[in-house]
Amino acid sequence: GGPLFLLLAKYYTDHGPIFNLSFGPKSFLVISDPVMARHILRDSSPEQYCKGMLAEILEPIMGDGLIPADPKIWKVRRRAVVPGFHKKWLNSMIGLFGDCGDRLVDDLEKRSNSDKPVIDMEERFCSVTLDIIGKAVFNYDFGSVTKESPIVKAVYRVLREAEHRSSSFIPYWNLPYAEKWMGGQVEFRKDMGMLDDILAKL
């Protein structure tokens, strides 16, 4: 056992930049060549290719958002986010990233000088990411870097669940009543309920 990307790296070394990967009844065409990727992402119609496992994993988290959306919804959503790639907006976001990064650095300095200098950097990075998303998308300051927040812990657990699903050979989350009897899925549903309530208020 190990992360799925290590297995994919091995297959890339053994078989080259394009190979077929089968998990039970499902089969995936894995592409690592930039020219092939460009053909799929830029030169082809979205209807020609299925997003596959990624869409299945993200659908419970993102609904029909941009990444898991079908081609019809994707076209509408893609046009809506185009202004977000304007140079002025990107420059503004760079400033926001810098401000949140400065806040993280200040917090790390305080923690390093405290009686407990051991710092969970994964949690710190998750916190600053949440602050950036909050300000950039919702114009809301979660303040996750400077104070402990149950929101951060919920987001962290949801992301870990998504990571775990991406490396699972079996879609255990689709088993009947999984959200009622599987401990991890019960917690996942609670976390998603909390995050949905927060987003609804924003």
CSV table of C-alpha atoms in Angstrom, one decimal:
chain,number,residue,atom,x,y,z
A,1,GLY,CA,0.0,0.0,0.0
A,2,GLY,CA,1.0,3.6,-0.6
A,3,PRO,CA,-0.1,6.7,-2.4
A,4,LEU,CA,-1.6,6.2,-5.8
A,5,PHE,CA,0.7,8.7,-7.4
A,6,LEU,CA,3.7,6.4,-6.6
A,7,LEU,CA,2.1,3.6,-8.5
A,8,LEU,CA,1.3,5.9,-11.4
A,9,ALA,CA,5.0,7.1,-11.4
A,10,LYS,CA,6.1,3.5,-11.6
A,11,TYR,CA,3.8,2.7,-14.5
A,12,TYR,CA,5.0,5.9,-16.3
A,13,THR,CA,8.6,4.6,-16.0
A,14,ASP,CA,7.7,1.2,-17.2
A,15,HIS,CA,5.1,2.0,-19.9
A,16,GLY,CA,5.7,5.6,-21.0
A,17,PRO,CA,3.4,8.7,-20.9
A,18,ILE,CA,0.2,6.9,-21.9
A,19,PHE,CA,-1.2,3.7,-20.5
A,20,ASN,CA,-4.5,2.1,-19.5
A,21,LEU,CA,-5.3,1.6,-15.8
A,22,SER,CA,-8.1,-0.8,-14.7
A,23,PHE,CA,-9.8,-0.9,-11.3
A,24,GLY,CA,-12.4,-3.7,-11.3
A,25,PRO,CA,-15.0,-2.7,-13.9
A,26,LYS,CA,-13.6,0.7,-14.4
A,27,SER,CA,-10.8,1.6,-16.9
A,28,PHE,CA,-8.8,4.8,-17.1
A,29,LEU,CA,-6.5,6.2,-19.8
A,30,VAL,CA,-3.7,7.9,-17.9
A,31,ILE,CA,-1.8,10.6,-19.9
A,32,SER,CA,1.4,12.3,-18.7
A,33,ASP,CA,2.6,13.8,-22.0
A,34,PRO,CA,2.2,17.6,-22.3
A,35,VAL,CA,1.4,17.5,-26.0
A,36,MET,CA,-1.3,14.9,-25.4
A,37,ALA,CA,-2.7,16.9,-22.4
A,38,ARG,CA,-2.8,20.0,-24.5
A,39,HIS,CA,-4.8,18.2,-27.2
A,40,ILE,CA,-7.3,17.1,-24.6
A,41,LEU,CA,-7.6,20.3,-22.6
A,42,ARG,CA,-7.3,22.9,-25.4
A,43,ASP,CA,-7.9,21.4,-28.9
A,44,SER,CA,-10.8,19.1,-28.1
A,45,SER,CA,-14.4,19.5,-27.2
A,46,PRO,CA,-15.2,18.9,-23.5
A,47,GLU,CA,-17.9,16.4,-24.5
A,48,GLN,CA,-15.2,14.1,-25.9
A,49,TYR,CA,-13.6,13.2,-22.5
A,50,CYS,CA,-15.0,12.2,-19.2
A,51,LYS,CA,-13.5,13.6,-16.0
A,52,GLY,CA,-13.7,10.2,-14.4
A,53,MET,CA,-12.6,9.5,-10.9
A,54,LEU,CA,-11.8,13.1,-10.0
A,55,ALA,CA,-15.4,14.2,-10.7
A,56,GLU,CA,-16.7,11.3,-8.6
A,57,ILE,CA,-14.5,12.1,-5.7
A,58,LEU,CA,-15.2,15.9,-5.7
A,59,GLU,CA,-19.0,15.7,-6.4
A,60,PRO,CA,-20.0,15.2,-2.7
A,61,ILE,CA,-17.7,18.1,-1.8
A,62,MET,CA,-18.2,20.6,-4.6
A,63,GLY,CA,-21.6,19.5,-6.0
A,64,ASP,CA,-21.7,20.6,-9.7
A,65,GLY,CA,-18.9,23.2,-9.3
A,66,LEU,CA,-16.4,24.0,-12.0
A,67,ILE,CA,-14.2,20.9,-11.6
A,68,PRO,CA,-16.8,18.1,-11.4
A,69,ALA,CA,-19.4,19.8,-13.6
A,70,ASP,CA,-20.6,18.2,-16.8
A,71,PRO,CA,-19.8,20.0,-20.1
A,72,LYS,CA,-23.0,22.0,-20.3
A,73,ILE,CA,-22.7,23.5,-16.8
A,74,TRP,CA,-18.9,23.8,-17.2
A,75,LYS,CA,-19.3,26.2,-20.2
A,76,VAL,CA,-21.4,28.6,-18.2
A,77,ARG,CA,-19.3,28.5,-15.1
A,78,ARG,CA,-16.1,28.8,-17.1
A,79,ARG,CA,-17.3,32.1,-18.7
A,80,ALA,CA,-18.2,33.4,-15.2
A,81,VAL,CA,-14.7,32.9,-13.8
A,82,VAL,CA,-12.9,34.4,-16.8
A,83,PRO,CA,-12.7,37.9,-15.2
A,84,GLY,CA,-10.8,36.3,-12.3
A,85,PHE,CA,-7.8,35.8,-14.6
A,86,HIS,CA,-7.6,39.4,-15.5
A,87,LYS,CA,-4.2,40.9,-14.8
A,88,LYS,CA,-5.5,43.6,-12.4
A,89,TRP,CA,-7.4,41.0,-10.4
A,90,LEU,CA,-4.4,38.6,-10.3
A,91,ASN,CA,-2.2,41.5,-9.1
A,92,SER,CA,-4.7,42.2,-6.3
A,93,MET,CA,-4.7,38.5,-5.4
A,94,ILE,CA,-0.9,38.5,-5.2
A,95,GLY,CA,-1.2,41.3,-2.6
A,96,LEU,CA,-3.8,39.3,-0.7
A,97,PHE,CA,-1.5,36.2,-0.7
A,98,GLY,CA,1.3,38.4,0.6
A,99,ASP,CA,-0.8,39.8,3.5
A,100,CYS,CA,-2.0,36.4,4.6
A,101,GLY,CA,1.6,35.0,4.3
A,102,ASP,CA,2.9,37.9,6.5
A,103,ARG,CA,0.2,37.0,9.1
A,104,LEU,CA,1.4,33.4,9.0
A,105,VAL,CA,5.0,34.4,9.4
A,106,ASP,CA,4.2,36.6,12.4
A,107,ASP,CA,2.3,33.7,14.0
A,108,LEU,CA,5.1,31.2,13.4
A,109,GLU,CA,7.6,33.6,15.0
A,110,LYS,CA,5.4,33.8,18.1
A,111,ARG,CA,5.0,30.1,18.3
A,112,SER,CA,8.7,29.4,17.8
A,113,ASN,CA,9.5,31.6,20.8
A,114,SER,CA,6.8,29.9,23.0
A,115,ASP,CA,7.2,27.0,25.5
A,116,LYS,CA,6.0,24.6,22.8
A,117,PRO,CA,8.1,25.3,19.7
A,118,VAL,CA,6.9,22.2,17.9
A,119,ILE,CA,4.5,23.4,15.1
A,120,ASP,CA,2.1,21.4,13.0
A,121,MET,CA,2.9,23.0,9.6
A,122,GLU,CA,0.3,21.0,7.7
A,123,GLU,CA,-2.3,22.6,10.0
A,124,ARG,CA,-0.8,26.1,9.6
A,125,PHE,CA,-0.7,25.8,5.8
A,126,CYS,CA,-4.4,24.6,5.9
A,127,SER,CA,-5.3,27.6,8.0
A,128,VAL,CA,-3.6,30.2,5.8
A,129,THR,CA,-5.2,28.6,2.7
A,130,LEU,CA,-8.6,28.9,4.3
A,131,ASP,CA,-8.0,32.6,5.1
A,132,ILE,CA,-6.9,33.3,1.5
A,133,ILE,CA,-10.0,31.5,0.1
A,134,GLY,CA,-12.2,33.3,2.5
A,135,LYS,CA,-11.0,36.8,1.5
A,136,ALA,CA,-10.6,36.0,-2.2
A,137,VAL,CA,-13.9,34.3,-2.8
A,138,PHE,CA,-16.3,35.5,0.0
A,139,ASN,CA,-14.6,38.7,1.2
A,140,TYR,CA,-14.7,37.2,4.7
A,141,ASP,CA,-11.8,36.9,7.1
A,142,PHE,CA,-11.9,33.6,8.9
A,143,GLY,CA,-8.8,34.6,11.0
A,144,SER,CA,-7.8,31.0,11.0
A,145,VAL,CA,-4.1,31.7,11.3
A,146,THR,CA,-4.4,33.7,14.6
A,147,LYS,CA,-7.1,31.7,16.4
A,148,GLU,CA,-8.1,28.1,16.6
A,149,SER,CA,-11.1,27.4,14.5
A,150,PRO,CA,-13.4,24.4,14.2
A,151,ILE,CA,-13.9,25.4,10.5
A,152,VAL,CA,-10.2,24.8,9.9
A,153,LYS,CA,-10.4,21.3,11.4
A,154,ALA,CA,-13.5,20.5,9.4
A,155,VAL,CA,-11.9,21.7,6.1
A,156,TYR,CA,-8.7,19.7,7.0
A,157,ARG,CA,-10.7,16.5,7.6
A,158,VAL,CA,-12.7,17.0,4.4
A,159,LEU,CA,-9.5,17.4,2.4
A,160,ARG,CA,-8.0,14.4,4.0
A,161,GLU,CA,-11.1,12.4,3.1
A,162,ALA,CA,-10.9,13.5,-0.5
A,163,GLU,CA,-7.2,12.5,-0.6
A,164,HIS,CA,-8.0,9.1,0.9
A,165,ARG,CA,-10.8,8.6,-1.7
A,166,SER,CA,-8.4,9.4,-4.5
A,167,SER,CA,-6.1,6.6,-3.5
A,168,SER,CA,-8.8,4.0,-2.8
A,169,PHE,CA,-9.4,1.2,-5.2
A,170,ILE,CA,-13.0,0.8,-4.0
A,171,PRO,CA,-15.6,3.7,-3.7
A,172,TYR,CA,-16.4,2.8,-0.1
A,173,TRP,CA,-18.3,6.1,0.3
A,174,ASN,CA,-21.0,4.9,-2.0
A,175,LEU,CA,-21.8,1.7,0.0
A,176,PRO,CA,-25.4,1.6,1.3
A,177,TYR,CA,-25.7,3.6,4.5
A,178,ALA,CA,-22.0,4.3,4.6
A,179,GLU,CA,-22.7,7.7,6.1
A,180,LYS,CA,-24.5,6.1,9.0
A,181,TRP,CA,-22.2,3.2,10.0
A,182,MET,CA,-18.7,4.1,8.8
A,183,GLY,CA,-17.0,6.3,11.3
A,184,GLY,CA,-15.1,8.3,8.8
A,185,GLN,CA,-18.2,8.9,6.7
A,186,VAL,CA,-20.3,10.0,9.7
A,187,GLU,CA,-17.6,12.6,10.5
A,188,PHE,CA,-17.4,13.6,6.9
A,189,ARG,CA,-21.2,14.3,6.7
A,190,LYS,CA,-21.0,16.3,9.9
A,191,ASP,CA,-18.1,18.4,8.6
A,192,MET,CA,-19.8,19.0,5.3
A,193,GLY,CA,-23.0,20.0,7.1
A,194,MET,CA,-21.0,22.6,9.1
A,195,LEU,CA,-19.3,24.0,6.0
A,196,ASP,CA,-22.5,24.2,4.1
A,197,ASP,CA,-24.2,26.1,6.9
A,198,ILE,CA,-21.2,28.6,7.0
A,199,LEU,CA,-21.3,29.1,3.3
A,200,ALA,CA,-25.0,29.6,3.3
A,201,LYS,CA,-24.6,32.5,5.9
A,202,LEU,CA,-21.9,34.1,3.8
